[in-house]
Amino acid sequence: MTQLRDRRPTTALLDRRFRLKERGTTVAREVRGGITTFVAMAYIVLLNPLILGASADITGARLTITEVTTATALAAGVMTVLMGLVGNAPLALAAGLGVNGIVAFQLAPTMTWAQAFGLVVLEGLCIVVLAVSGIRERIMNAIPAALKTAISVGIGLYIALVGLVSAGFVTRTPDSAHSAVPVRMGEGGHLVGWPMVVFAIGLLLMIVLMARAVPGAVLISIVVATVVAVIANALWPGQDWGLVTPKLPTTLVAAPDFALFGHVDLFGGFASAGAITATVFLFTLVLSGFFDAMGTITSVCHEAGMTKDGKVTGMGRILLVDGIGAVVGGGTGSAPNTVFLESAAGVGEGARTGLASVVTGALLGATMLVTPIASIVPAQAAAPALVVIGGIMMAQCRRIPFQDSDFTIPVFLTMAIVPFTYSITNGVGAGIVSYVVVKLGKGQWREVHWLVAVIAAIFVAYFGIAGIEALAR
């Protein structure tokens, strides 16, 4: 009886803070949903260090697995808790897949890591301004749903391609300019070696577990594939595993490494890469961060019953936290943080409020203590997650009205150009510009929202920046 009395004030407090009864949920369901989301997305703590660590900056410096793991866990934990407290939504945040590739493969080679993370902080500040002013929400509502969906599908294809390349399943064809095939399967067109076996095991296991709706399928598969990799490397040493060789660490628990925390140079990138190039990079980050979360926020909140008349309840606060995520991601050295699609896993388990996010965030933050584990996970064990998540995002194609001539080519260009050019921004720009052109060509210019027209004009300038720069010389 005493225990019940002790619990009632706490439950009442949580109910008032997170509006549990209003959304038809309970503390138990929120905790269960928060744990489920954590299990579904914990892989990012292992995966983000591999992506950022795969590239060197302009000085040749590379980020270590331990420091990026700490930064990833810290930023994800803080931002997910903030989303729960401010946005009161069951949405978890972490280093965004796709946009972290922009940081690693587009920014870093032209500037130092500190300067690259400085641009990420500036990106976040820009998005925060857009969110506070309400412009971001207006643009999200102005862009046709078909193009929003196409953006998500294109990102899915891009993520899958990054996974296949990082695992070595897909490689560039030497002298591809003179070859009919720019990329090929494996080395020399063949899949050989234990690294490919590990990748295949991880991918097939993940597919089966997800088909059977096993909670934590992604994380389980990464762990199993890593164990196989460690055994294979011990029995057959000398295999080419890439940047991370699967060896057991001397300890599983260690103090966090905060070496990247606050290691930013806000404006140095403009000197290193050049003012025009750095501005284009910043524009790319803003656009990617701007659009990447649209589909996820809308779809997850819809499943959580947080939409009314097609609009998400509390969207302004949610977008504000999402923008702050980029600032925190840059400040900690983990890449821009954004809302994760895996939040849907928690919603599927009953999560309806920000209490679930608080639980998820606390668990993500705790992973800072197990950074040595991340140092044994090879790309071949983690890459299947990218391929599978890309496939899941592809499933959104069913929402696209391909029979509508207004969208047939614009959505195709969006989906195709993102992975083909390794740039989310290029795909978004191609889709929006071609959509506006189609409408103008059909004499239906009045149907184009003025904000969409402005964005199209910006993208035209973006695509022509190189020519403009050449004329200016």
GROMACS .gro file of C-alpha atoms in nm:
model
  473
    1MET     CA    1   0.000   0.000   0.000
    2THR     CA    2   0.287   0.235   0.087
    3GLN     CA    3   0.450   0.162  -0.248
    4LEU     CA    4   0.129   0.253  -0.432
    5ARG     CA    5   0.106   0.584  -0.242
    6ASP     CA    6   0.468   0.662  -0.326
    7ARG     CA    7   0.413   0.596  -0.694
    8ARG     CA    8   0.096   0.800  -0.740
    9PRO     CA    9   0.256   1.147  -0.703
   10THR     CA   10   0.531   1.052  -0.947
   11THR     CA   11   0.281   0.914  -1.200
   12ALA     CA   12   0.063   1.223  -1.165
   13LEU     CA   13   0.365   1.448  -1.218
   14LEU     CA   14   0.467   1.256  -1.532
   15ASP     CA   15   0.108   1.266  -1.656
   16ARG     CA   16   0.094   1.646  -1.623
   17ARG     CA   17   0.439   1.693  -1.775
   18PHE     CA   18   0.393   1.463  -2.074
   19ARG     CA   19   0.010   1.453  -2.105
   20LEU     CA   20   0.000   1.074  -2.082
   21LYS     CA   21  -0.376   1.033  -2.035
   22GLU     CA   22  -0.455   1.283  -2.307
   23ARG     CA   23  -0.258   1.072  -2.556
   24GLY     CA   24  -0.392   0.744  -2.427
   25THR     CA   25  -0.071   0.598  -2.286
   26THR     CA   26   0.088   0.495  -1.957
   27VAL     CA   27   0.429   0.521  -1.793
   28ALA     CA   28   0.492   0.151  -1.855
   29ARG     CA   29   0.414   0.181  -2.227
   30GLU     CA   30   0.638   0.486  -2.260
   31VAL     CA   31   0.929   0.312  -2.085
   32ARG     CA   32   0.883   0.005  -2.302
   33GLY     CA   33   0.867   0.218  -2.615
   34GLY     CA   34   1.176   0.414  -2.514
   35ILE     CA   35   1.377   0.098  -2.459
   36THR     CA   36   1.261  -0.042  -2.793
   37THR     CA   37   1.371   0.271  -2.979
   38PHE     CA   38   1.711   0.255  -2.809
   39VAL     CA   39   1.763  -0.108  -2.908
   40ALA     CA   40   1.655  -0.030  -3.264
   41MET     CA   41   1.893   0.264  -3.311
   42ALA     CA   42   2.187   0.183  -3.083
   43TYR     CA   43   2.378   0.073  -3.392
   44ILE     CA   44   2.446   0.439  -3.478
   45VAL     CA   45   2.690   0.455  -3.185
   46LEU     CA   46   2.893   0.187  -3.366
   47LEU     CA   47   2.826   0.302  -3.722
   48ASN     CA   48   2.890   0.677  -3.708
   49PRO     CA   49   3.255   0.637  -3.601
   50LEU     CA   50   3.314   0.410  -3.902
   51ILE     CA   51   3.170   0.665  -4.145
   52LEU     CA   52   3.351   0.968  -4.001
   53GLY     CA   53   3.666   0.764  -3.953
   54ALA     CA   54   3.668   0.655  -4.317
   55SER     CA   55   3.790   0.995  -4.435
   56ALA     CA   56   4.088   1.218  -4.358
   57ASP     CA   57   4.080   1.596  -4.345
   58ILE     CA   58   4.296   1.829  -4.556
   59THR     CA   59   4.593   1.772  -4.323
   60GLY     CA   60   4.560   1.393  -4.339
   61ALA     CA   61   4.427   1.368  -3.985
   62ARG     CA   62   4.170   1.099  -3.903
   63LEU     CA   63   3.925   1.081  -3.615
   64THR     CA   64   3.965   0.793  -3.371
   65ILE     CA   65   3.689   0.541  -3.305
   66THR     CA   66   3.686   0.614  -2.931
   67GLU     CA   67   3.646   0.990  -2.953
   68VAL     CA   68   3.375   0.974  -3.221
   69THR     CA   69   3.188   0.704  -3.027
   70THR     CA   70   3.187   0.927  -2.718
   71ALA     CA   71   3.073   1.227  -2.921
   72THR     CA   72   2.799   1.025  -3.093
   73ALA     CA   73   2.660   0.886  -2.767
   74LEU     CA   74   2.680   1.220  -2.585
   75ALA     CA   75   2.506   1.423  -2.855
   76ALA     CA   76   2.239   1.159  -2.916
   77GLY     CA   77   2.164   1.126  -2.545
   78VAL     CA   78   2.138   1.500  -2.482
   79MET     CA   79   1.931   1.576  -2.790
   80THR     CA   80   1.688   1.287  -2.745
   81VAL     CA   81   1.619   1.389  -2.385
   82LEU     CA   82   1.572   1.749  -2.502
   83MET     CA   83   1.323   1.634  -2.764
   84GLY     CA   84   1.128   1.457  -2.494
   85LEU     CA   85   1.123   1.754  -2.259
   86VAL     CA   86   1.068   2.033  -2.515
   87GLY     CA   87   0.895   1.865  -2.808
   88ASN     CA   88   0.705   1.605  -2.601
   89ALA     CA   89   0.731   1.368  -2.895
   90PRO     CA   90   0.852   1.005  -2.912
   91LEU     CA   91   1.132   1.106  -3.147
   92ALA     CA   92   1.496   1.009  -3.090
   93LEU     CA   93   1.787   1.202  -3.241
   94ALA     CA   94   2.139   1.097  -3.335
   95ALA     CA   95   2.405   1.164  -3.597
   96GLY     CA   96   2.216   1.164  -3.926
   97LEU     CA   97   2.296   0.896  -4.180
   98GLY     CA   98   2.363   1.065  -4.510
   99VAL     CA   99   2.449   1.406  -4.370
  100ASN     CA  100   2.741   1.253  -4.178
  101GLY     CA  101   2.862   1.134  -4.517
  102ILE     CA  102   2.859   1.494  -4.638
  103VAL     CA  103   3.080   1.593  -4.345
  104ALA     CA  104   3.318   1.301  -4.400
  105PHE     CA  105   3.345   1.291  -4.777
  106GLN     CA  106   3.271   1.646  -4.893
  107LEU     CA  107   3.380   1.884  -4.615
  108ALA     CA  108   3.674   1.711  -4.447
  109PRO     CA  109   3.894   1.668  -4.759
  110THR     CA  110   3.893   2.047  -4.812
  111MET     CA  111   3.943   2.170  -4.454
  112THR     CA  112   4.038   2.056  -4.104
  113TRP     CA  113   3.798   1.857  -3.888
  114ALA     CA  114   3.756   2.155  -3.654
  115GLN     CA  115   3.658   2.373  -3.949
  116ALA     CA  116   3.419   2.108  -4.081
  117PHE     CA  117   3.244   2.085  -3.745
  118GLY     CA  118   3.239   2.464  -3.736
  119LEU     CA  119   3.033   2.464  -4.055
  120VAL     CA  120   2.803   2.207  -3.893
  121VAL     CA  121   2.745   2.445  -3.600
  122LEU     CA  122   2.670   2.730  -3.843
  123GLU     CA  123   2.428   2.501  -4.026
  124GLY     CA  124   2.247   2.430  -3.703
  125LEU     CA  125   2.222   2.799  -3.618
  126CYS     CA  126   2.073   2.868  -3.962
  127ILE     CA  127   1.816   2.592  -3.915
  128VAL     CA  128   1.730   2.718  -3.566
  129VAL     CA  129   1.663   3.066  -3.710
  130LEU     CA  130   1.444   2.913  -3.981
  131ALA     CA  131   1.258   2.710  -3.719
  132VAL     CA  132   1.207   3.000  -3.475
  133SER     CA  133   1.085   3.227  -3.754
  134GLY     CA  134   0.839   2.962  -3.871
  135ILE     CA  135   0.987   2.960  -4.221
  136ARG     CA  136   1.096   2.596  -4.200
  137GLU     CA  137   0.748   2.478  -4.109
  138ARG     CA  138   0.595   2.684  -4.391
  139ILE     CA  139   0.837   2.536  -4.644
  140MET     CA  140   0.767   2.184  -4.518
  141ASN     CA  141   0.396   2.242  -4.568
  142ALA     CA  142   0.451   2.404  -4.910
  143ILE     CA  143   0.652   2.126  -5.076
  144PRO     CA  144   0.429   1.863  -5.242
  145ALA     CA  145   0.404   1.536  -5.048
  146ALA     CA  146   0.528   1.334  -5.347
  147LEU     CA  147   0.858   1.524  -5.353
  148LYS     CA  148   0.898   1.489  -4.977
  149THR     CA  149   0.859   1.115  -5.012
  150ALA     CA  150   1.099   1.103  -5.306
  151ILE     CA  151   1.363   1.277  -5.094
  152SER     CA  152   1.332   1.004  -4.829
  153VAL     CA  153   1.354   0.731  -5.092
  154GLY     CA  154   1.661   0.893  -5.249
  155ILE     CA  155   1.828   0.912  -4.908
  156GLY     CA  156   1.749   0.544  -4.861
  157LEU     CA  157   1.923   0.455  -5.188
  158TYR     CA  158   2.219   0.671  -5.091
  159ILE     CA  159   2.252   0.511  -4.750
  160ALA     CA  160   2.234   0.163  -4.902
  161LEU     CA  161   2.505   0.248  -5.155
  162VAL     CA  162   2.730   0.386  -4.881
  163GLY     CA  163   2.684   0.059  -4.692
  164LEU     CA  164   2.770  -0.156  -4.994
  165VAL     CA  165   3.079   0.053  -5.070
  166SER     CA  166   3.205   0.066  -4.711
  167ALA     CA  167   3.175  -0.313  -4.684
  168GLY     CA  168   3.367  -0.363  -5.009
  169PHE     CA  169   3.071  -0.538  -5.171
  170VAL     CA  170   3.073  -0.266  -5.436
  171THR     CA  171   3.398  -0.108  -5.559
  172ARG     CA  172   3.500   0.143  -5.823
  173THR     CA  173   3.613   0.005  -6.155
  174PRO     CA  174   3.975   0.110  -6.224
  175ASP     CA  175   3.987   0.369  -6.501
  176SER     CA  176   3.607   0.377  -6.498
  177ALA     CA  177   3.609   0.661  -6.752
  178HIS     CA  178   3.703   0.404  -7.015
  179SER     CA  179   3.483   0.126  -6.880
  180ALA     CA  180   3.119   0.051  -6.954
  181VAL     CA  181   3.065  -0.018  -6.583
  182PRO     CA  182   3.169   0.253  -6.332
  183VAL     CA  183   3.131   0.022  -6.031
  184ARG     CA  184   3.162  -0.352  -5.986
  185MET     CA  185   3.093  -0.622  -5.731
  186GLY     CA  186   3.383  -0.687  -5.491
  187GLU     CA  187   3.745  -0.678  -5.598
  188GLY     CA  188   3.789  -0.771  -5.963
  189GLY     CA  189   3.421  -0.852  -5.996
  190HIS     CA  190   3.429  -1.133  -5.736
  191LEU     CA  191   3.339  -1.164  -5.369
  192VAL     CA  192   3.629  -1.325  -5.183
  193GLY     CA  193   3.759  -1.345  -4.827
  194TRP     CA  194   3.612  -1.362  -4.477
  195PRO     CA  195   3.515  -0.992  -4.471
  196MET     CA  196   3.260  -1.061  -4.745
  197VAL     CA  197   3.137  -1.370  -4.560
  198VAL     CA  198   3.082  -1.159  -4.248
  199PHE     CA  199   2.894  -0.897  -4.449
  200ALA     CA  200   2.672  -1.163  -4.607
  201ILE     CA  201   2.599  -1.326  -4.270
  202GLY     CA  202   2.514  -0.993  -4.110
  203LEU     CA  203   2.293  -0.882  -4.398
  204LEU     CA  204   2.099  -1.209  -4.433
  205LEU     CA  205   2.052  -1.242  -4.057
  206MET     CA  206   1.928  -0.884  -4.035
  207ILE     CA  207   1.682  -0.940  -4.318
  208VAL     CA  208   1.539  -1.252  -4.151
  209LEU     CA  209   1.514  -1.096  -3.806
  210MET     CA  210   1.343  -0.785  -3.941
  211ALA     CA  211   1.103  -0.998  -4.146
  212ARG     CA  212   1.013  -1.178  -3.822
  213ALA     CA  213   0.973  -0.841  -3.644
  214VAL     CA  214   1.235  -0.929  -3.382
  215PRO     CA  215   1.301  -0.627  -3.156
  216GLY     CA  216   1.656  -0.496  -3.192
  217ALA     CA  217   1.712  -0.688  -3.516
  218VAL     CA  218   1.973  -0.440  -3.639
  219LEU     CA  219   2.174  -0.442  -3.317
  220ILE     CA  220   2.156  -0.822  -3.280
  221SER     CA  221   2.283  -0.872  -3.635
  222ILE     CA  222   2.574  -0.631  -3.587
  223VAL     CA  223   2.675  -0.812  -3.267
  224VAL     CA  224   2.655  -1.159  -3.428
  225ALA     CA  225   2.847  -1.045  -3.738
  226THR     CA  226   3.113  -0.886  -3.516
  227VAL     CA  227   3.158  -1.209  -3.318
  228VAL     CA  228   3.199  -1.402  -3.645
  229ALA     CA  229   3.451  -1.142  -3.763
  230VAL     CA  230   3.656  -1.167  -3.443
  231ILE     CA  231   3.667  -1.547  -3.470
  232ALA     CA  232   3.752  -1.538  -3.841
  233ASN     CA  233   4.029  -1.285  -3.787
  234ALA     CA  234   4.177  -1.498  -3.507
  235LEU     CA  235   4.172  -1.819  -3.712
  236TRP     CA  236   4.261  -1.668  -4.051
  237PRO     CA  237   4.467  -1.351  -3.988
  238GLY     CA  238   4.583  -1.125  -4.266
  239GLN     CA  239   4.239  -1.053  -4.416
  240ASP     CA  240   4.173  -0.700  -4.543
  241TRP     CA  241   3.909  -0.565  -4.306
  242GLY     CA  242   3.967  -0.200  -4.391
  243LEU     CA  243   4.007   0.062  -4.120
  244VAL     CA  244   3.895  -0.156  -3.828
  245THR     CA  245   4.041  -0.502  -3.765
  246PRO     CA  246   3.812  -0.710  -3.540
  247LYS     CA  247   4.021  -0.786  -3.231
  248LEU     CA  248   3.902  -0.818  -2.873
  249PRO     CA  249   3.989  -0.511  -2.664
  250THR     CA  250   4.169  -0.541  -2.332
  251THR     CA  251   3.864  -0.394  -2.154
  252LEU     CA  252   3.496  -0.348  -2.238
  253VAL     CA  253   3.441  -0.039  -2.020
  254ALA     CA  254   3.647   0.279  -2.035
  255ALA     CA  255   3.622   0.646  -1.953
  256PRO     CA  256   3.467   0.857  -2.232
  257ASP     CA  257   3.704   1.045  -2.462
  258PHE     CA  258   3.587   1.406  -2.494
  259ALA     CA  259   3.874   1.514  -2.720
  260LEU     CA  260   3.635   1.641  -2.990
  261PHE     CA  261   3.408   1.831  -2.751
  262GLY     CA  262   3.415   2.202  -2.837
  263HIS     CA  263   3.685   2.144  -3.100
  264VAL     CA  264   3.532   2.374  -3.362
  265ASP     CA  265   3.650   2.655  -3.586
  266LEU     CA  266   3.340   2.844  -3.700
  267PHE     CA  267   3.481   3.041  -3.991
  268GLY     CA  268   3.816   2.877  -4.070
  269GLY     CA  269   3.660   2.664  -4.341
  270PHE     CA  270   3.594   2.972  -4.552
  271ALA     CA  271   3.969   3.034  -4.564
  272SER     CA  272   4.071   2.671  -4.620
  273ALA     CA  273   3.818   2.574  -4.885
  274GLY     CA  274   3.756   2.923  -5.026
  275ALA     CA  275   3.463   3.151  -4.953
  276ILE     CA  276   3.244   3.034  -5.240
  277THR     CA  277   3.311   2.663  -5.188
  278ALA     CA  278   3.255   2.686  -4.811
  279THR     CA  279   2.933   2.879  -4.868
  280VAL     CA  280   2.810   2.607  -5.104
  281PHE     CA  281   2.903   2.345  -4.843
  282LEU     CA  282   2.711   2.537  -4.576
  283PHE     CA  283   2.416   2.569  -4.812
  284THR     CA  284   2.433   2.194  -4.875
  285LEU     CA  285   2.435   2.116  -4.504
  286VAL     CA  286   2.142   2.349  -4.438
  287LEU     CA  287   1.938   2.200  -4.720
  288SER     CA  288   2.022   1.843  -4.618
  289GLY     CA  289   1.946   1.909  -4.254
  290PHE     CA  290   1.637   2.102  -4.357
  291PHE     CA  291   1.483   1.828  -4.569
  292ASP     CA  292   1.619   1.505  -4.420
  293ALA     CA  293   1.390   1.512  -4.116
  294MET     CA  294   1.069   1.603  -4.298
  295GLY     CA  295   0.951   1.256  -4.392
  296THR     CA  296   1.060   1.102  -4.063
  297ILE     CA  297   0.888   1.357  -3.840
  298THR     CA  298   0.567   1.345  -4.040
  299SER     CA  299   0.543   0.966  -4.065
  300VAL     CA  300   0.642   0.884  -3.706
  301CYS     CA  301   0.418   1.153  -3.556
  302HIS     CA  302   0.130   1.031  -3.771
  303GLU     CA  303   0.175   0.680  -3.633
  304ALA     CA  304   0.187   0.826  -3.282
  305GLY     CA  305  -0.145   1.006  -3.336
  306MET     CA  306   0.015   1.350  -3.321
  307THR     CA  307  -0.131   1.487  -3.645
  308LYS     CA  308  -0.441   1.695  -3.694
  309ASP     CA  309  -0.571   1.804  -4.033
  310GLY     CA  310  -0.252   1.666  -4.188
  311LYS     CA  311  -0.024   1.878  -3.966
  312VAL     CA  312   0.195   1.761  -3.680
  313THR     CA  313   0.103   1.885  -3.332
  314GLY     CA  314   0.383   2.094  -3.181
  315MET     CA  315   0.579   2.096  -3.507
  316GLY     CA  316   0.745   2.429  -3.423
  317ARG     CA  317   0.903   2.294  -3.104
  318ILE     CA  318   1.002   1.967  -3.274
  319LEU     CA  319   1.176   2.152  -3.558
  320LEU     CA  320   1.352   2.381  -3.309
  321VAL     CA  321   1.501   2.084  -3.124
  322ASP     CA  322   1.595   1.921  -3.453
  323GLY     CA  323   1.784   2.238  -3.548
  324ILE     CA  324   1.961   2.251  -3.213
  325GLY     CA  325   2.067   1.893  -3.284
  326ALA     CA  326   2.294   2.014  -3.562
  327VAL     CA  327   2.456   2.271  -3.331
  328VAL     CA  328   2.518   2.011  -3.060
  329GLY     CA  329   2.638   1.759  -3.319
  330GLY     CA  330   2.898   2.004  -3.446
  331GLY     CA  331   2.999   2.113  -3.098
  332THR     CA  332   3.059   1.758  -2.982
  333GLY     CA  333   3.217   1.633  -3.307
  334SER     CA  334   2.955   1.374  -3.397
  335ALA     CA  335   2.803   1.529  -3.715
  336PRO     CA  336   2.458   1.693  -3.730
  337ASN     CA  337   2.199   1.518  -3.514
  338THR     CA  338   1.852   1.469  -3.655
  339VAL     CA  339   1.536   1.268  -3.592
  340PHE     CA  340   1.578   0.894  -3.651
  341LEU     CA  341   1.335   0.674  -3.845
  342GLU     CA  342   1.388   0.400  -3.584
  343SER     CA  343   1.172   0.609  -3.351
  344ALA     CA  344   0.886   0.429  -3.524
  345ALA     CA  345   0.992   0.109  -3.346
  346GLY     CA  346   0.914   0.266  -3.009
  347VAL     CA  347   0.587   0.407  -3.140
  348GLY     CA  348   0.496   0.057  -3.250
  349GLU     CA  349   0.545  -0.056  -2.888
  350GLY     CA  350   0.308   0.212  -2.760
  351ALA     CA  351   0.522   0.526  -2.721
  352ARG     CA  352   0.313   0.839  -2.763
  353THR     CA  353   0.493   1.113  -2.567
  354GLY     CA  354   0.831   1.262  -2.489
  355LEU     CA  355   0.869   1.038  -2.183
  356ALA     CA  356   0.978   0.760  -2.419
  357SER     CA  357   1.244   0.991  -2.562
  358VAL     CA  358   1.376   1.069  -2.215
  359VAL     CA  359   1.422   0.695  -2.156
  360THR     CA  360   1.590   0.646  -2.495
  361GLY     CA  361   1.819   0.944  -2.440
  362ALA     CA  362   1.932   0.822  -2.100
  363LEU     CA  363   2.025   0.483  -2.246
  364LEU     CA  364   2.208   0.641  -2.541
  365GLY     CA  365   2.410   0.860  -2.306
  366ALA     CA  366   2.509   0.557  -2.099
  367THR     CA  367   2.676   0.397  -2.403
  368MET     CA  368   2.962   0.647  -2.362
  369LEU     CA  369   3.107   0.408  -2.105
  370VAL     CA  370   3.143   0.117  -2.350
  371THR     CA  371   3.345   0.290  -2.621
  372PRO     CA  372   3.604   0.006  -2.648
  373ILE     CA  373   3.334  -0.219  -2.795
  374ALA     CA  374   3.299   0.011  -3.095
  375SER     CA  375   3.669  -0.034  -3.177
  376ILE     CA  376   3.619  -0.402  -3.266
  377VAL     CA  377   3.325  -0.362  -3.508
  378PRO     CA  378   3.447  -0.379  -3.870
  379ALA     CA  379   3.262  -0.205  -4.152
  380GLN     CA  380   3.149  -0.544  -4.285
  381ALA     CA  381   2.951  -0.603  -3.964
  382ALA     CA  382   2.792  -0.259  -3.945
  383ALA     CA  383   2.729  -0.191  -4.315
  384PRO     CA  384   2.431  -0.430  -4.345
  385ALA     CA  385   2.238  -0.185  -4.126
  386LEU     CA  386   2.277   0.083  -4.392
  387VAL     CA  387   2.159  -0.151  -4.667
  388VAL     CA  388   1.855  -0.270  -4.474
  389ILE     CA  389   1.753   0.077  -4.354
  390GLY     CA  390   1.790   0.200  -4.710
  391GLY     CA  391   1.554  -0.076  -4.821
  392ILE     CA  392   1.301   0.020  -4.556
  393MET     CA  393   1.309   0.381  -4.672
  394MET     CA  394   1.255   0.262  -5.030
  395ALA     CA  395   0.921   0.115  -4.924
  396GLN     CA  396   0.782   0.469  -4.915
  397CYS     CA  397   0.764   0.453  -5.297
  398ARG     CA  398   0.409   0.324  -5.256
  399ARG     CA  399   0.300   0.676  -5.160
  400ILE     CA  400   0.429   0.836  -5.480
  401PRO     CA  401   0.171   0.895  -5.758
  402PHE     CA  402   0.393   0.785  -6.047
  403GLN     CA  403   0.090   0.801  -6.279
  404ASP     CA  404   0.072   1.178  -6.226
  405SER     CA  405   0.279   1.344  -6.501
  406ASP     CA  406   0.350   1.638  -6.270
  407PHE     CA  407   0.564   1.411  -6.052
  408THR     CA  408   0.683   1.117  -6.263
  409ILE     CA  409   1.018   1.265  -6.372
  410PRO     CA  410   1.077   1.504  -6.078
  411VAL     CA  411   1.050   1.223  -5.822
  412PHE     CA  412   1.265   0.995  -6.039
  413LEU     CA  413   1.537   1.259  -6.067
  414THR     CA  414   1.526   1.314  -5.691
  415MET     CA  415   1.558   0.944  -5.611
  416ALA     CA  416   1.826   0.872  -5.874
  417ILE     CA  417   2.054   1.174  -5.844
  418VAL     CA  418   2.096   1.148  -5.465
  419PRO     CA  419   2.284   0.814  -5.476
  420PHE     CA  420   2.441   0.869  -5.819
  421THR     CA  421   2.610   1.191  -5.709
  422TYR     CA  422   2.652   1.105  -5.339
  423SER     CA  423   2.465   1.426  -5.262
  424ILE     CA  424   2.123   1.468  -5.102
  425THR     CA  425   2.121   1.834  -5.200
  426ASN     CA  426   2.172   1.760  -5.569
  427GLY     CA  427   1.875   1.525  -5.571
  428VAL     CA  428   1.648   1.763  -5.383
  429GLY     CA  429   1.744   2.046  -5.616
  430ALA     CA  430   1.689   1.843  -5.932
  431GLY     CA  431   1.348   1.732  -5.813
  432ILE     CA  432   1.222   2.075  -5.712
  433VAL     CA  433   1.356   2.256  -6.019
  434SER     CA  434   1.213   1.998  -6.259
  435TYR     CA  435   0.876   2.005  -6.079
  436VAL     CA  436   0.852   2.382  -6.117
  437VAL     CA  437   0.956   2.358  -6.483
  438VAL     CA  438   0.687   2.096  -6.548
  439LYS     CA  439   0.423   2.318  -6.391
  440LEU     CA  440   0.539   2.620  -6.591
  441GLY     CA  441   0.543   2.413  -6.909
  442LYS     CA  442   0.183   2.306  -6.850
  443GLY     CA  443   0.075   2.662  -6.783
  444GLN     CA  444  -0.009   2.579  -6.423
  445TRP     CA  445   0.229   2.824  -6.257
  446ARG     CA  446  -0.043   2.939  -6.019
  447GLU     CA  447  -0.037   2.592  -5.859
  448VAL     CA  448   0.327   2.637  -5.755
  449HIS     CA  449   0.358   2.771  -5.401
  450TRP     CA  450   0.569   3.086  -5.399
  451LEU     CA  451   0.808   2.936  -5.144
  452VAL     CA  452   0.869   2.637  -5.373
  453ALA     CA  453   0.939   2.879  -5.658
  454VAL     CA  454   1.192   3.065  -5.443
  455ILE     CA  455   1.363   2.739  -5.347
  456ALA     CA  456   1.378   2.639  -5.712
  457ALA     CA  457   1.546   2.969  -5.799
  458ILE     CA  458   1.801   2.916  -5.521
  459PHE     CA  459   1.878   2.571  -5.654
  460VAL     CA  460   1.925   2.706  -6.007
  461ALA     CA  461   2.188   2.941  -5.865
  462TYR     CA  462   2.338   2.651  -5.668
  463PHE     CA  463   2.374   2.435  -5.979
  464GLY     CA  464   2.523   2.724  -6.174
  465ILE     CA  465   2.765   2.842  -5.906
  466ALA     CA  466   3.067   2.686  -6.079
  467GLY     CA  467   2.986   2.862  -6.405
  468ILE     CA  468   2.925   3.191  -6.225
  469GLU     CA  469   3.256   3.153  -6.044
  470ALA     CA  470   3.435   3.083  -6.374
  471LEU     CA  471   3.287   3.393  -6.536
  472ALA     CA  472   3.394   3.603  -6.239
  473ARG     CA  473   3.762   3.511  -6.284
   0.00000   0.00000   0.00000
